[in-house]
XYZ file of C-alpha atoms in Angstrom:
245
model
C 2.119 -13.429 -33.101
C 4.555 -15.858 -31.472
C 6.339 -12.999 -29.683
C 3.019 -11.713 -28.325
C 1.927 -15.104 -27.053
C 5.401 -15.671 -25.627
C 5.124 -12.459 -23.587
C 1.719 -13.418 -22.248
C 3.094 -16.844 -21.386
C 5.932 -15.213 -19.450
C 3.444 -13.041 -17.543
C 1.016 -15.842 -16.829
C 3.682 -18.321 -15.730
C 5.656 -15.838 -13.629
C 5.325 -17.982 -10.502
C 6.839 -21.016 -12.228
C 9.600 -19.279 -14.168
C 10.956 -16.649 -11.796
C 14.555 -16.562 -13.103
C 14.969 -13.932 -15.769
C 11.286 -13.522 -16.627
C 11.517 -9.750 -16.303
C 14.402 -9.639 -18.827
C 12.406 -11.743 -21.245
C 9.376 -9.492 -20.837
C 11.457 -6.383 -21.466
C 13.022 -7.889 -24.608
C 9.634 -8.806 -25.992
C 8.083 -5.434 -25.156
C 10.967 -3.635 -26.866
C 10.730 -5.818 -29.976
C 9.864 -3.798 -33.131
C 7.401 -6.466 -34.173
C 5.358 -6.022 -31.021
C 3.234 -2.878 -31.229
C -0.336 -1.749 -30.814
C -0.730 -1.962 -34.591
C 0.148 -5.668 -34.574
C -3.091 -6.686 -32.899
C -5.403 -8.881 -34.895
C -7.760 -11.742 -34.256
C -6.094 -14.189 -31.894
C -3.182 -11.900 -30.943
C -2.522 -9.350 -28.211
C -1.026 -5.880 -28.549
C 1.254 -4.017 -26.153
C -1.731 -1.822 -25.324
C -3.776 -4.868 -24.315
C -0.940 -6.257 -22.213
C -0.508 -2.869 -20.522
C -4.255 -2.772 -19.908
C -3.994 -6.207 -18.315
C -1.290 -4.963 -15.962
C -3.433 -1.953 -15.062
C -6.413 -4.221 -14.422
C -4.353 -6.435 -12.140
C -3.073 -3.392 -10.208
C -6.604 -1.986 -9.931
C -7.821 -5.236 -8.434
C -4.826 -5.430 -6.105
C -5.204 -1.863 -4.823
C -8.939 -2.351 -4.334
C -8.200 -5.475 -2.280
C -5.730 -3.557 -0.113
C -8.065 -0.622 0.539
C -10.963 -2.963 1.289
C -8.864 -4.959 3.733
C -7.302 -2.055 5.609
C -10.266 0.317 5.755
C -12.484 -2.106 7.627
C -12.636 -2.137 11.417
C -9.505 -3.780 12.751
C -7.718 -3.515 9.392
C -4.748 -1.881 11.095
C -5.459 -2.487 14.746
C -5.694 -6.281 14.520
C -2.843 -6.761 12.052
C 0.531 -7.129 13.826
C 2.380 -6.478 10.556
C 1.125 -2.899 10.215
C -0.436 -1.986 13.576
C 0.672 1.549 14.336
C 2.773 1.680 17.500
C 3.079 4.540 19.912
C 5.585 7.175 18.800
C 8.966 6.618 20.410
C 8.527 9.610 22.687
C 5.220 8.248 23.967
C 6.727 4.850 24.648
C 8.608 6.596 27.438
C 5.278 7.894 28.701
C 3.845 4.373 28.568
C 6.764 3.012 30.574
C 6.271 5.729 33.176
C 2.516 5.148 33.488
C 2.598 1.346 33.786
C 3.957 1.226 37.362
C 1.100 3.430 38.565
C -1.598 1.431 36.769
C -2.414 4.037 34.120
C -1.110 2.353 30.979
C -4.725 2.038 29.823
C -4.378 5.634 28.611
C -1.620 4.803 26.120
C -3.381 1.580 25.110
C -6.549 3.541 24.361
C -4.540 6.110 22.409
C -2.884 3.428 20.290
C -6.251 1.832 19.494
C -7.618 5.186 18.397
C -4.552 5.932 16.261
C -5.096 2.701 14.336
C -8.801 3.421 14.030
C -7.951 6.769 12.456
C -5.694 5.041 9.915
C -8.514 2.660 9.002
C -10.927 5.556 8.534
C -8.460 7.392 6.297
C -7.483 4.434 4.106
C -10.742 4.440 2.132
C -9.656 7.769 0.620
C -6.704 6.067 -1.075
C -8.725 4.159 -3.685
C -9.533 7.065 -6.070
C -5.854 8.054 -6.020
C -4.797 4.513 -6.915
C -7.277 4.471 -9.783
C -5.994 7.812 -11.090
C -2.311 6.811 -10.873
C -2.964 3.503 -12.614
C -4.979 5.152 -15.377
C -2.080 7.523 -16.088
C 0.365 4.625 -16.517
C 1.951 4.642 -19.974
C 3.374 1.785 -22.046
C 6.857 2.997 -21.067
C 5.815 2.852 -17.399
C 4.566 -0.698 -17.958
C 7.881 -1.662 -19.573
C 9.779 -0.322 -16.568
C 7.484 -2.119 -14.138
C 7.623 -5.454 -15.958
C 11.399 -5.331 -16.209
C 11.955 -3.860 -12.759
C 12.291 -5.170 -9.232
C 9.624 -7.158 -7.442
C 8.174 -3.940 -6.028
C 8.546 -1.790 -9.178
C 4.796 -1.181 -9.492
C 4.533 -0.330 -5.794
C 7.387 2.165 -6.094
C 5.775 3.650 -9.226
C 2.479 4.117 -7.396
C 4.103 5.568 -4.296
C 6.154 8.005 -6.373
C 3.152 8.975 -8.507
C 0.534 9.351 -5.792
C 2.443 9.426 -2.503
C 2.448 13.196 -1.956
C -1.207 13.538 -2.919
C -2.135 10.576 -0.737
C -0.386 12.144 2.246
C -2.226 15.425 1.694
C -5.516 13.554 1.354
C -5.019 11.391 4.414
C -3.654 14.016 6.798
C -6.816 16.052 7.437
C -8.850 12.852 7.675
C -6.447 11.500 10.270
C -6.616 14.783 12.185
C -10.410 14.736 12.136
C -10.612 11.054 13.013
C -8.181 11.464 15.910
C -10.201 14.361 17.289
C -13.586 12.670 16.821
C -12.345 9.402 18.281
C -10.961 11.144 21.342
C -7.322 10.379 20.590
C -6.277 13.994 21.096
C -7.967 14.013 24.471
C -6.352 10.677 25.293
C -2.993 12.111 24.255
C -3.513 15.150 26.474
C -4.448 12.839 29.349
C -1.338 10.752 28.824
C 1.008 13.728 28.654
C -0.808 15.441 31.502
C -0.324 12.490 33.819
C 3.240 12.066 32.640
C 4.163 15.692 33.227
C 2.952 15.474 36.822
C 5.776 13.046 37.538
C 9.002 14.608 38.795
C 12.233 14.594 36.783
C 10.620 13.441 33.531
C 11.950 14.766 30.156
C 9.757 16.775 27.783
C 7.592 14.746 25.430
C 6.792 15.992 21.933
C 5.019 14.029 19.210
C 3.177 15.197 16.111
C 0.372 12.663 16.172
C -1.103 13.700 12.838
C 2.144 13.362 10.864
C 3.089 10.166 12.651
C -0.218 8.379 12.003
C -0.346 9.630 8.407
C 3.119 8.248 7.637
C 2.417 4.921 9.340
C -0.924 4.628 7.530
C 0.845 5.102 4.195
C 3.520 2.587 5.161
C 0.819 0.041 5.957
C -1.040 0.658 2.711
C 2.042 0.281 0.522
C 3.251 -2.713 2.507
C 0.199 -4.601 1.307
C 0.348 -3.099 -2.187
C 3.835 -4.607 -2.442
C 2.481 -7.977 -1.322
C -0.266 -7.788 -3.931
C 2.334 -6.954 -6.571
C 4.474 -9.921 -5.553
C 1.423 -12.165 -5.883
C 0.695 -10.732 -9.349
C 4.249 -11.420 -10.460
C 4.307 -14.930 -9.022
C 0.805 -15.950 -10.058
C -0.909 -13.316 -12.212
C -3.691 -15.642 -13.358
C -6.286 -13.968 -11.141
C -8.791 -13.937 -13.985
C -11.681 -12.226 -12.283
C -12.478 -9.953 -15.233
C -12.875 -10.447 -18.985
C -9.710 -8.433 -19.630
C -7.560 -10.545 -17.361
C -9.003 -13.720 -18.852
C -8.239 -12.375 -22.329
C -4.679 -11.288 -21.558
C -3.516 -14.031 -19.235
C -5.833 -16.736 -20.546
C -4.189 -16.560 -23.984
C -1.184 -18.344 -22.556
C -3.121 -21.500 -21.717
């Protein structure tokens, strides 16, 4: 009972006791006296604590998807706004002197709009990856680095997320006119003498940058959970983290 409450206290006070809290959590989780069978009235089991971690990650991933899938979620955020591919930055530099940089600006806006449209598809994959998390996974996350949960999610769902996002990005780019804008940019660029060839896979580039933006904010959510996990917006979180009060 004391070990269980001690673990919950470590989780709930993570923001105040940052030094060595992961080691303490791992020791407690590995303790023979702490098991699912030990749960009784007034105590918490490993299963409940793991469920609390899953709940926190579900809320965090939902927050990220909600934030980034809305209009301007990528485009208005300087931390994750998708830039022009390096090859197209040369095009932009070439077009500015002749007053045609609006083409690359329009393309960049549409690239970020495509990322926003695709991000909504990430939520079911987050839910699935979190549901599959085992007690051993939870142990590794709790005792791992500040981004251990983020790395777990990216490893577990990254390939599937890329496959899910890619066709949506391709469709969104086409529907939004980004492909046409790209053709316009390259077309104008290629009319200029002595300019090198420009090649850029827009679909792959935007897909990768969209994923980078998503997991950037997942990592920030995870850091917030570790520092101050008392976001008791559900009964489960209040039960798990509230027991430490």
